[in-house]
Coordinates of C-alpha atoms in Angstrom, one line a residue:
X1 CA 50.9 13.6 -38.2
X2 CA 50.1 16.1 -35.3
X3 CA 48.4 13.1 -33.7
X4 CA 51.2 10.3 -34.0
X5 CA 53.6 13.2 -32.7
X6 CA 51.9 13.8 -29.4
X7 CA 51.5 10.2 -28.5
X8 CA 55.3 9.6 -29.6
X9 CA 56.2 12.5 -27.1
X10 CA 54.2 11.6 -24.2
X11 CA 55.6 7.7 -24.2
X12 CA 59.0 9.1 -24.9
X13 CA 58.5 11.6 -21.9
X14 CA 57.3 7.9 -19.5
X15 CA 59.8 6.3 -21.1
X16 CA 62.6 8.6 -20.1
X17 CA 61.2 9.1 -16.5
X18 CA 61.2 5.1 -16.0
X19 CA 64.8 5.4 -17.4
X20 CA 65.9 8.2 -15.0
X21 CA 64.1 5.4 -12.3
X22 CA 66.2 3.0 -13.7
X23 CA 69.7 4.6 -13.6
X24 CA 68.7 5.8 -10.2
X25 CA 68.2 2.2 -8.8
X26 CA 71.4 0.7 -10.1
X27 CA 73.0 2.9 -7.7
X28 CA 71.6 1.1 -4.9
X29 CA 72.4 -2.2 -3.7
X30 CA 69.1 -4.1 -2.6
X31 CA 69.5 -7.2 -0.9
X32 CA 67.1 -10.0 -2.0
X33 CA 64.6 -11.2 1.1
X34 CA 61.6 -12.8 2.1
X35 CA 59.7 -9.6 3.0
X36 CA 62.1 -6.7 1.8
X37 CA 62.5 -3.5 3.9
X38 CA 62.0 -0.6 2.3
X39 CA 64.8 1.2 0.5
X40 CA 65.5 5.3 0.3
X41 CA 65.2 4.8 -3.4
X42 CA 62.9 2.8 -5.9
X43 CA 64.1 -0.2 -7.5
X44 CA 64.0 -1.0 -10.7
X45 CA 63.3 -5.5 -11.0
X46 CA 62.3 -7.7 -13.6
X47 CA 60.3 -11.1 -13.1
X48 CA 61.3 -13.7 -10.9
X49 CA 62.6 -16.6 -13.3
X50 CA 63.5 -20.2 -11.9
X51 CA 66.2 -21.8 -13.6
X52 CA 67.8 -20.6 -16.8
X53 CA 65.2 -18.1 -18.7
X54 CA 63.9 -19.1 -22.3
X55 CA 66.9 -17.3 -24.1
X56 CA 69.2 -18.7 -21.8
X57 CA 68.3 -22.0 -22.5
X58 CA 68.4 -21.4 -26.2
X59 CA 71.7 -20.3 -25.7
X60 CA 73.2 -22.7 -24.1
X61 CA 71.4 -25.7 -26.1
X62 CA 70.4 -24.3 -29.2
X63 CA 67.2 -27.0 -29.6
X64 CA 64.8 -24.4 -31.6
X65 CA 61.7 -26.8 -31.4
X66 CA 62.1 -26.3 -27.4
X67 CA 62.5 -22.7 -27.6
X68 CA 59.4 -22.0 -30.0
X69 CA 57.1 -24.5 -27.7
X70 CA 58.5 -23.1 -24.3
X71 CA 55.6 -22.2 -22.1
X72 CA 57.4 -19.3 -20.4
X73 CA 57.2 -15.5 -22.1
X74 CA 60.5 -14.1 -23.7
X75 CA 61.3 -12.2 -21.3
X76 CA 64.7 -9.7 -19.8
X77 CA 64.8 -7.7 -17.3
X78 CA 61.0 -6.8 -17.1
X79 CA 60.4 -6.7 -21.2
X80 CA 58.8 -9.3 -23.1
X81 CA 58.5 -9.8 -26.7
X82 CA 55.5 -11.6 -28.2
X83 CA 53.6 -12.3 -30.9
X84 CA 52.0 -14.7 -33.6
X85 CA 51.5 -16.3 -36.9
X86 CA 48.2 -17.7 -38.3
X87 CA 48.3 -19.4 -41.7
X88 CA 45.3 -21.0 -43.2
X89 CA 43.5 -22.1 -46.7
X90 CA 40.0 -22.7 -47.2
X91 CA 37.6 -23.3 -50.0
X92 CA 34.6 -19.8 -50.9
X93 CA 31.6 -20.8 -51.8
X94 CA 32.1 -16.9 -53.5
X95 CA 35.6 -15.9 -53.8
X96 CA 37.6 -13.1 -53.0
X97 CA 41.4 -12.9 -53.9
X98 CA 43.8 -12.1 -51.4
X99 CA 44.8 -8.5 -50.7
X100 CA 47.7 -7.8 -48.3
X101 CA 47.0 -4.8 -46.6
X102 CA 43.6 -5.2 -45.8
X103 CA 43.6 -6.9 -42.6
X104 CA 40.9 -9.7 -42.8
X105 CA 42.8 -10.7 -46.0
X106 CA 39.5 -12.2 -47.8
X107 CA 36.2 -11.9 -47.5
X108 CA 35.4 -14.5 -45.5
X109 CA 31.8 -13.2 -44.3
X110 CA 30.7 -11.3 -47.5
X111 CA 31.2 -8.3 -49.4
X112 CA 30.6 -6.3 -52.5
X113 CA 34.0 -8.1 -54.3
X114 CA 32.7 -12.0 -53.5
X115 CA 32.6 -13.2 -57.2
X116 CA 30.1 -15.5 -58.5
X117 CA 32.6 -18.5 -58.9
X118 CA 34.2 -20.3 -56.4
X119 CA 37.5 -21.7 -55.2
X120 CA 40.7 -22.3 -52.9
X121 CA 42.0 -19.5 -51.5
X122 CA 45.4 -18.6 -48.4
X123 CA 43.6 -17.4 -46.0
X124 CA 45.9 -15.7 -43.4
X125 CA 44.8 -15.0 -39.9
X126 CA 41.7 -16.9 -39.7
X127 CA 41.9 -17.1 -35.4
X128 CA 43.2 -13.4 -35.4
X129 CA 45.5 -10.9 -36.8
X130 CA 49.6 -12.0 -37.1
X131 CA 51.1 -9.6 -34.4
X132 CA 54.6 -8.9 -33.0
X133 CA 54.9 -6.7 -30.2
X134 CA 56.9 -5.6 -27.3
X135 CA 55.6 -4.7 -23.1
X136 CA 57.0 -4.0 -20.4
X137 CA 56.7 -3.8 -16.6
X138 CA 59.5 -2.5 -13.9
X139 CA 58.5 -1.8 -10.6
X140 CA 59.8 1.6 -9.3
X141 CA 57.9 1.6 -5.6
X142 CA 56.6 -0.8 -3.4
X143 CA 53.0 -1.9 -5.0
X144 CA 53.5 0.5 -8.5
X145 CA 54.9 -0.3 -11.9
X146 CA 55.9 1.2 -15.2
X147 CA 54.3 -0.2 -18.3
X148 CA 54.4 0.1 -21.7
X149 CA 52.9 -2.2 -24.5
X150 CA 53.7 -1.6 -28.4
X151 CA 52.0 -3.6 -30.8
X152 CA 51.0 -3.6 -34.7
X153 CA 49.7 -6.2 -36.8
X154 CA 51.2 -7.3 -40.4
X155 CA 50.6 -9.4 -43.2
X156 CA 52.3 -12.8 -42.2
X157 CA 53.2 -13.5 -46.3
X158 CA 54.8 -10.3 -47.7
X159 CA 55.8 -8.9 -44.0
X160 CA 54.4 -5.3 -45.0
X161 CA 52.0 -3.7 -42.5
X162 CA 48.4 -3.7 -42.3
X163 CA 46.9 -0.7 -44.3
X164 CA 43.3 -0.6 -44.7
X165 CA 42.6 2.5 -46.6
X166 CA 45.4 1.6 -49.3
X167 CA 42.8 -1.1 -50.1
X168 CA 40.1 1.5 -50.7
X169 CA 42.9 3.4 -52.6
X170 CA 43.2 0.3 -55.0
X171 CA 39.5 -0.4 -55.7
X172 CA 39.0 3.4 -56.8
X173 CA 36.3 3.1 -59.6
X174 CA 36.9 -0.4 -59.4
X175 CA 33.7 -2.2 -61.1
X176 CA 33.0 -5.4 -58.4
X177 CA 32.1 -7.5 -60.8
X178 CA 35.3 -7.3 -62.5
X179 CA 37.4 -6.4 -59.4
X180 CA 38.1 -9.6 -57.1
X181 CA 40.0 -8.3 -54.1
X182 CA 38.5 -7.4 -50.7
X183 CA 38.9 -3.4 -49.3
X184 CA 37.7 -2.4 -46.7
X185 CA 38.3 0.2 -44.1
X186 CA 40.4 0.1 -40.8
X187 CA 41.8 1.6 -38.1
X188 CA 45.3 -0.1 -38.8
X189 CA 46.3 2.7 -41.6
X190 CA 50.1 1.1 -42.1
X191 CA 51.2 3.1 -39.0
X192 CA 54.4 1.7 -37.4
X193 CA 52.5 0.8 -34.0
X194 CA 49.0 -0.2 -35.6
X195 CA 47.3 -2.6 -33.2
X196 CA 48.0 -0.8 -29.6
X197 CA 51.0 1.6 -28.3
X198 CA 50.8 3.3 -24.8
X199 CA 53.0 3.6 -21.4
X200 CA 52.1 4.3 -18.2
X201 CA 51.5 3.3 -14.6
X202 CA 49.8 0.4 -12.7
X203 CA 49.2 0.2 -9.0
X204 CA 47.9 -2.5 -7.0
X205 CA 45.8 -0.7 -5.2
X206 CA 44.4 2.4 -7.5
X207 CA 44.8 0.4 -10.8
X208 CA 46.4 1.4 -14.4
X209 CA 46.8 4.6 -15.8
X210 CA 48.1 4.6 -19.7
X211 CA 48.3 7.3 -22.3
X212 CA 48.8 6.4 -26.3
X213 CA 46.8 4.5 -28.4
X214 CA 44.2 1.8 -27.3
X215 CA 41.4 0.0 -28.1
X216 CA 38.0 1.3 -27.5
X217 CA 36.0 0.5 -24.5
X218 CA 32.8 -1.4 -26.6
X219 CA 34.9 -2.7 -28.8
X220 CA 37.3 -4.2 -26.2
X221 CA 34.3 -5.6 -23.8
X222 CA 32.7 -7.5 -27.4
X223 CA 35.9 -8.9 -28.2
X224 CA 36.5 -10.6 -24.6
X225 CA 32.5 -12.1 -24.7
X226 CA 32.6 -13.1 -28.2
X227 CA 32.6 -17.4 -28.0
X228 CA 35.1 -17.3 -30.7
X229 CA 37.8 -14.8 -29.4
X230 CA 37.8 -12.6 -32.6
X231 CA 38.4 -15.2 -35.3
X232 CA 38.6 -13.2 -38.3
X233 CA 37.5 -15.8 -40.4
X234 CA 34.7 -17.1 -38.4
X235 CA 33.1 -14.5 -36.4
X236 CA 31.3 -11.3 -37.1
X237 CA 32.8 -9.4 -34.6
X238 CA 36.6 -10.3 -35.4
X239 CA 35.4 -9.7 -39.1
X240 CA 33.7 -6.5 -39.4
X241 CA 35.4 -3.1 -36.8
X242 CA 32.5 -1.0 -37.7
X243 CA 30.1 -3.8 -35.9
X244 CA 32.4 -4.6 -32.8
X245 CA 33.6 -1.0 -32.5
X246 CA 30.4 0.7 -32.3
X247 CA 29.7 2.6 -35.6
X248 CA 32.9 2.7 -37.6
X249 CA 36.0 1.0 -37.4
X250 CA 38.8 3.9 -37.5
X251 CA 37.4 4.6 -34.2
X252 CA 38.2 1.0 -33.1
X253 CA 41.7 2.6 -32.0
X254 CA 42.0 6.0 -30.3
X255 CA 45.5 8.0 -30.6
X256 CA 46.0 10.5 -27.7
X257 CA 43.7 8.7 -25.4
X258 CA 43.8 8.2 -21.7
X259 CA 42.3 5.2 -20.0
X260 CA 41.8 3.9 -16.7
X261 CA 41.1 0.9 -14.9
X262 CA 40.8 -0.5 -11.8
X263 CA 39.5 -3.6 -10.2
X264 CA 38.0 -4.4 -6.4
X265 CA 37.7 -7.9 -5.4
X266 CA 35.3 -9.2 -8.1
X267 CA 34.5 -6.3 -9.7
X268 CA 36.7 -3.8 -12.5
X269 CA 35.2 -0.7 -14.3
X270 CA 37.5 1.9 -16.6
X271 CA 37.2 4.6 -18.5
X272 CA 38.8 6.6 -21.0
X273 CA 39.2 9.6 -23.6
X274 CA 40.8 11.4 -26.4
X275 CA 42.6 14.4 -25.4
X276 CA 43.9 15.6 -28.9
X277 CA 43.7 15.0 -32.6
X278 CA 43.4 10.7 -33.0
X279 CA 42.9 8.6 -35.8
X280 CA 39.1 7.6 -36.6
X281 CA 38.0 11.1 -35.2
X282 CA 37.4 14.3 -37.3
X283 CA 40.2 17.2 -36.0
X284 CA 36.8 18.9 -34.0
X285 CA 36.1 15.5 -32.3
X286 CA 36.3 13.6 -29.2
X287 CA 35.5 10.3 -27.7
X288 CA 35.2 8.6 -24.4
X289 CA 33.7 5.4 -23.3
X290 CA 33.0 3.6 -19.5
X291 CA 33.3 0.0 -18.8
X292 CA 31.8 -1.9 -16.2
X293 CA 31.8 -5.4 -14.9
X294 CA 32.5 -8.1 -12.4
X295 CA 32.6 -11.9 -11.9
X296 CA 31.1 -14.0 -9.4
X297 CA 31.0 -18.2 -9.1
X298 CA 31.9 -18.8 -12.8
X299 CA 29.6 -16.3 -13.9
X300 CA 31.3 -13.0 -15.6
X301 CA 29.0 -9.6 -16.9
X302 CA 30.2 -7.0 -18.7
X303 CA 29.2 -3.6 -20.1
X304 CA 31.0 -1.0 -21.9
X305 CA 29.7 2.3 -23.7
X306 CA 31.1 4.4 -26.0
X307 CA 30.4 8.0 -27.6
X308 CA 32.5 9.3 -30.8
X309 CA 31.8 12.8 -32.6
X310 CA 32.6 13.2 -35.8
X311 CA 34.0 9.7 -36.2
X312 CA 35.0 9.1 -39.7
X313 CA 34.7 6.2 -42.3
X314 CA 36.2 5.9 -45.6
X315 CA 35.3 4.2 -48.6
X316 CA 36.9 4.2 -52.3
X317 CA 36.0 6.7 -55.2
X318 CA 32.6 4.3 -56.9
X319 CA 32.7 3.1 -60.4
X320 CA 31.0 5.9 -62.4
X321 CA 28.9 6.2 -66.1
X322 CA 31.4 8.2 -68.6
X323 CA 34.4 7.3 -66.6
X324 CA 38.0 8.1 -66.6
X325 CA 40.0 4.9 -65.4
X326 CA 36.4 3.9 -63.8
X327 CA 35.8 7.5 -61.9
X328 CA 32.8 9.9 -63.1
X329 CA 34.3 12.9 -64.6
X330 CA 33.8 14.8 -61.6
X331 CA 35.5 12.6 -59.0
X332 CA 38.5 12.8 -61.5
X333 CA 40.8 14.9 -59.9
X334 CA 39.9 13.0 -56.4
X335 CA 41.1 9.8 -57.5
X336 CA 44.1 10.7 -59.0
X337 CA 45.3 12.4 -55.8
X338 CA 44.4 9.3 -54.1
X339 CA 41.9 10.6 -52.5
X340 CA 39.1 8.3 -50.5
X341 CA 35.2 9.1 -50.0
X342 CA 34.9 10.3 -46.0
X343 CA 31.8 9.8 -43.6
X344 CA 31.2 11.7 -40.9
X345 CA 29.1 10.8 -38.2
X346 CA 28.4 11.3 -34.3
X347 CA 28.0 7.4 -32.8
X348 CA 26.7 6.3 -29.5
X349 CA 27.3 2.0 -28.5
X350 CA 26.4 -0.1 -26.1
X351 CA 27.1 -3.1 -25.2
X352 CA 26.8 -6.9 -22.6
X353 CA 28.3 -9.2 -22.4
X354 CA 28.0 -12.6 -20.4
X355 CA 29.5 -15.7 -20.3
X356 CA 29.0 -18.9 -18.0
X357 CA 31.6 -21.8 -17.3
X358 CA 30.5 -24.8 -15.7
X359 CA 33.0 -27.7 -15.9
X360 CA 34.2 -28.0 -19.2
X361 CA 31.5 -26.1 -20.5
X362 CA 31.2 -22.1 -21.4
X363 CA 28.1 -20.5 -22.8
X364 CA 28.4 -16.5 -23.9
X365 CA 25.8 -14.4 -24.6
X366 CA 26.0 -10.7 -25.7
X367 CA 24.2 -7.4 -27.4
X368 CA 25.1 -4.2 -28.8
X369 CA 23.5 -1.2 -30.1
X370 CA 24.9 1.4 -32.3
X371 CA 23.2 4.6 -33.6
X372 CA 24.4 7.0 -35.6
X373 CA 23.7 10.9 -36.7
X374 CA 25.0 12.9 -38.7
X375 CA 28.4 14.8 -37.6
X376 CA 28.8 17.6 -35.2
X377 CA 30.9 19.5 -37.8
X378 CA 29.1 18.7 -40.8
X379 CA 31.2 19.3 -43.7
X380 CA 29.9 20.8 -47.2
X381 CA 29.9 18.4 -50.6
X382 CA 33.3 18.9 -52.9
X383 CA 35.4 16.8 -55.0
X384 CA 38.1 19.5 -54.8
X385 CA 38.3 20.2 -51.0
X386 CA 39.8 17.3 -48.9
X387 CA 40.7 16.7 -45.6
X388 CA 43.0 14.7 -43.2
X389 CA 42.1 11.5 -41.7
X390 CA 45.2 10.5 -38.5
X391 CA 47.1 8.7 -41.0
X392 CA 47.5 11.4 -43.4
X393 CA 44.9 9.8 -46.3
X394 CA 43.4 12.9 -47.6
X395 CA 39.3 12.6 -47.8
X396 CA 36.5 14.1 -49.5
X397 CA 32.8 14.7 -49.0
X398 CA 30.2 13.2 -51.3
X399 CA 27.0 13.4 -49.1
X400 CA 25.4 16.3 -47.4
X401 CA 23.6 14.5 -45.4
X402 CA 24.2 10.8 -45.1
X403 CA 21.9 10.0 -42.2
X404 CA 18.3 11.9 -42.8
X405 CA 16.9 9.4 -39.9
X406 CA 18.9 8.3 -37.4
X407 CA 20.7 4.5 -38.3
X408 CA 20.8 2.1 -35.6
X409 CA 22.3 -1.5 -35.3
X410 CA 21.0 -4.1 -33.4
X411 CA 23.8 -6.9 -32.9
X412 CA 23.0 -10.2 -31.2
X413 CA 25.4 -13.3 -30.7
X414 CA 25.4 -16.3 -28.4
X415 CA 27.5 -19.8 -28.5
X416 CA 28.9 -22.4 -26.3
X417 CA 32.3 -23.7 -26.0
X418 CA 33.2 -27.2 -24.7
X419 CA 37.0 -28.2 -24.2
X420 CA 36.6 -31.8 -24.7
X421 CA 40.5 -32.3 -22.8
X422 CA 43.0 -29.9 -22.3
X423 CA 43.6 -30.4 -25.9
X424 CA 40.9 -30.4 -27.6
X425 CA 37.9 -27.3 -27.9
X426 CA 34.8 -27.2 -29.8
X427 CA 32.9 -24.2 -30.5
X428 CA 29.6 -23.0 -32.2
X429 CA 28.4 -19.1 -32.5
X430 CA 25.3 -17.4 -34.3
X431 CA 25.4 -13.4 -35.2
X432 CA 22.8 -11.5 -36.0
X433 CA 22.8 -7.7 -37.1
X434 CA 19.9 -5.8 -38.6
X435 CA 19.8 -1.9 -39.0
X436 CA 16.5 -0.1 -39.5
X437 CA 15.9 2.2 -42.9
X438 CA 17.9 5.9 -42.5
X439 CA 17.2 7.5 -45.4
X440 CA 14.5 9.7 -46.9
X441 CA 13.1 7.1 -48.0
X442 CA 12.2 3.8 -46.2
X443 CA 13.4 0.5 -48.1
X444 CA 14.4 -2.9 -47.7
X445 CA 16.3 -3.6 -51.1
X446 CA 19.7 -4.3 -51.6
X447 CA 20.2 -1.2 -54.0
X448 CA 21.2 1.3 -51.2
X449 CA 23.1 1.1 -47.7
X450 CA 20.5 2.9 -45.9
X451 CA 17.9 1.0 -46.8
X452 CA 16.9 -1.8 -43.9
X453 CA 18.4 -5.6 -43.6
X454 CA 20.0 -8.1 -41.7
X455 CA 23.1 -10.2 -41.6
X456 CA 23.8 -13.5 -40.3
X457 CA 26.8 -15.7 -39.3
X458 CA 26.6 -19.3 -37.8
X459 CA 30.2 -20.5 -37.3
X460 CA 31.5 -23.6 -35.9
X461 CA 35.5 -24.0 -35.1
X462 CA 37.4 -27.1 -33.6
X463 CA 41.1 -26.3 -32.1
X464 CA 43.7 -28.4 -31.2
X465 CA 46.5 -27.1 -28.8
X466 CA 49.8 -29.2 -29.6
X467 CA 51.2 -27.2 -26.4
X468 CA 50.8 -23.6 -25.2
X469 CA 52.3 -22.3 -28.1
X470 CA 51.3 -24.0 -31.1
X471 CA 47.8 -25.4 -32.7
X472 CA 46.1 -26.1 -35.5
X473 CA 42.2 -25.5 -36.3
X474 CA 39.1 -26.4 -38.8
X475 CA 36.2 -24.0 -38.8
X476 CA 33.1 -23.6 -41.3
X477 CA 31.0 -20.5 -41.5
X478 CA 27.7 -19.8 -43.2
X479 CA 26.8 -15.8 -44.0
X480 CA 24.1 -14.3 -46.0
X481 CA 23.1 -10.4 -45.9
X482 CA 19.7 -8.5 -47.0
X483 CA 19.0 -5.2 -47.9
X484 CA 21.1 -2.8 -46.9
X485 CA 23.9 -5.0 -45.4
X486 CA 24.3 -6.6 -48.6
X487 CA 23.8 -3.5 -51.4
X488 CA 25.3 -3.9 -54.3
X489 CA 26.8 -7.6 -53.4
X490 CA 27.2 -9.4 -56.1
X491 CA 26.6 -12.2 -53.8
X492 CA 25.0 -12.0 -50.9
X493 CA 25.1 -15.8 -49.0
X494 CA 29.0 -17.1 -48.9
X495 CA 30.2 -20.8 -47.1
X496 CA 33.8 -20.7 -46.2
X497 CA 35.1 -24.4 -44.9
X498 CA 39.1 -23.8 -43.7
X499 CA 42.0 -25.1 -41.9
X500 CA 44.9 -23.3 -40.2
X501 CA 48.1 -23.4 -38.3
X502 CA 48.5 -20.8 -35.4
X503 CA 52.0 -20.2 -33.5
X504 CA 52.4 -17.7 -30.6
X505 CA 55.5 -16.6 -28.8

């Protein structure tokens, strides 16, 4: 609560200073010119539109196929609203069933719910994550802007929020054999504002300045080099946040976080930090990250790097021997609070990123590496103590010491994209994590998570844009997990042919 309160008040507090701007400006009459002199006061404009603007021509025509395929934003007065809708259906070579607040939907790359049979299953969001959202920008001196940009994520078929650690609340001494639906961890915990939510200021000569909640420096720089933008269904990174957001994916997005950026010529670096409590990070925590990079002749490199302490990851209550409702005796009173098994861990990631484009052809190549230790404030074992995570689910702590050796990831992926017209785009990507063996003792078996093992994803996804705002896509992926990646699976190797219908606005 503390967390979401600060951020609410500082954007509150821009937001009333740009309004103050605002009020001031219509008091002044600014006459429209070439190369404007400059006024006493700041002026608060929106974008320069030709012609009617998108509503206007709604309005006065009322054609809704022309408004939803309209190349221009919806825009007034400086704010836009956007969004999107992905719909898709597939066939699982190892189903899942389809679980609305988790926000990959199924488990299109694997996990310890993929049954043994399989079958046709919705598959929502297979190119990325249905969004609505709302930005803004209002200039208020020559060369400087207010902005603001709120955005959260739903699910596109019962319209609730995406709430990843209600999932793990569900599975609670849920046997996987016998329990079908995908849960799974996230940083989008069913807050209002779940994707992004900051305001701030932008000049065009020291760059952007924003305070709220944003997404973290590694796990923004994979996302932009990954040869399949983040498809959810399709590519590792859009599919697992603890791989693209170096360790675990409540870090992914940091409440009460400032972050820079600036660019010169060719080049752009940022940085940022958590300056209170934030979702994904332990109340004694912090986090900060860099970001580096530049382009040059249709060549662009990137690196990013980002440190969390006591970054936490949750996980549901396990199916026990001599169980209440599934849950050992002991972990009784946990799970009928609704409480969720916590992880705490100190995380360092790096990451590159490169991509080429040479006519119609783009080749991406990237690398991260994650390692983990155990927290900074280590916590002692209890199933009667708990604890707060930033979205209020209470936590407790089943391990005393969850990483004897230190774990690290190696993640790998490379692909080439060809846009056979201005239509038509054909991609193919290959991922491949492994993690070394962290615990006391060394393994390779699936039995345990900390034993060492790899996981794979080959994808390949063909997309046709009917116009800038609407497309439909096929893709296929392959995935298969060892040892620790996969432990406990029930299946461990999953196919995943589907087809899908994406609309932006």
């Amino acid at each position: 609560m503390k967390s979401k309160f600060m951020t609410a008040v500082a954007i509150a507090a821009l937001v009333t200073a740009a309004g103050a701007v605002s009020a001031e400006a219509k008091t002044k009459k600014v006459k429209h010119a070439k190369a404007p002199a400059p006024v006493a006061a700041p002026v608060v404009k929106g974008p320069a539109v030709e012609g009617p603007s998108r509503l206007d021509a709604f309005v006065t025509t009322g054609d809704a196929l022309a408004f939803l395929t309209d190349s221009r934003d919806i825009s007034w007065n400086g704010v836009t609203i956007f969004g999107a809708l992905d719909f898709g259906a597939g066939w699982m070579a190892h189903a899942t069933d389809l679980e609305k607040t988790v926000p990959q939907g199924q488990a299109y790359l694997g996990s310890r719910n993929n049954q043994h049979n399989s079958g046709f299953r919705f598959m929502p969001g297979g190119l990325g994550y249905n969004q609505v959202g709302i930005k803004g920008a209002w200039t208020i001196a020559e060369g400087t802007k207010f902005i603001f940009n709120a955005t959260t994520n739903f699910d596109p078929y019962t319209l609730s929020l995406l709430d990843g650690p209600r999932s793990l609340q569900r599975a609670a001494g849920k046997y996987q054999n016998a329990y079908p639906y995908f849960d799974s961890d996230s940083s989008r915990g069913g807050q209002p504002f779940n994707n992004e939510l900051y305001a701030g200021f932008k000049n065009d000569t020291f760059g952007q300045l924003t305070f709220g909640r944003h997404t973290n420096m590694v796990a923004e720089s994979t996302g932009n080099f990954d040869p399949l933008k983040n498809a959810v269904a399709l590519s590792l990174i859009g599919f697992s946040g603890s791989l693209a957001s170096g360790g675990t994916t409540e870090a992914g997005k940091l409440d009460n976080s400032l972050k820079y950026k600036v660019a010169y010529g060719p080049v752009y670096g940022g940085a940022m930090v958590t300056l209170a409590d934030s979702q994904g990070v332990a109340s004694q925590g912090v986090s900060y990250g860099f970001n580096l990079g530049g382009t040059y002749a249709g060549f662009a490199l990137d690196g990013a790097y980002q440190h969390t302490t006591d970054a936490i990851a949750l996980s549901a209550i396990p199916n026990g021997t001599g169980a209440i409702d599934g849950v050992a005796a002991a972990n009784a009173t946990a799970a009928a609070n609704g409480w969720l098994v916590g992880t705490l861990s100190d995380n360092d990631a790096f990451s590159i990123g490169t991509k080429y484009t040479w006519t119609q052809w783009t080749g991406f190549f990237g690398y991260e590496n994650i390692s983990q230790t155990n927290a900074t404030d280590r916590k002692g074992v209890s199933s009667t103590t708990s604890y707060y995570d930033g979205n209020d689910y209470r936590y407790f702590i089943t391990t005393a010491n969850p990483f004897p050796h230190t774990k690290h990831i190696d993640l790998f992926w490379g692909g080439v994209s060809y846009a056979y017209s201005d239509k038509l785009t054909l991609t193919g990507a290959y991922y491949h994590a492994e993690q070394n063996a962290y615990g006391t003792t060394k393994c390779s078996t699936p039995t345990n998570g900390n034993c060492s093992g790899n996981y794979d994803v080959a994808s390949f996804l063909t997309q046709y844009a009917f116009n800038k705002r609407m497309q439909v896509y096929g893709g296929v992926s392959y995935s298969a997990a060892t040892g620790g990646f996969g432990a406990n699976w029930n299946e461990r190797v999953n196919w995943n042919p589907m087809v899908g219908f994406r609309m932006t606005f």
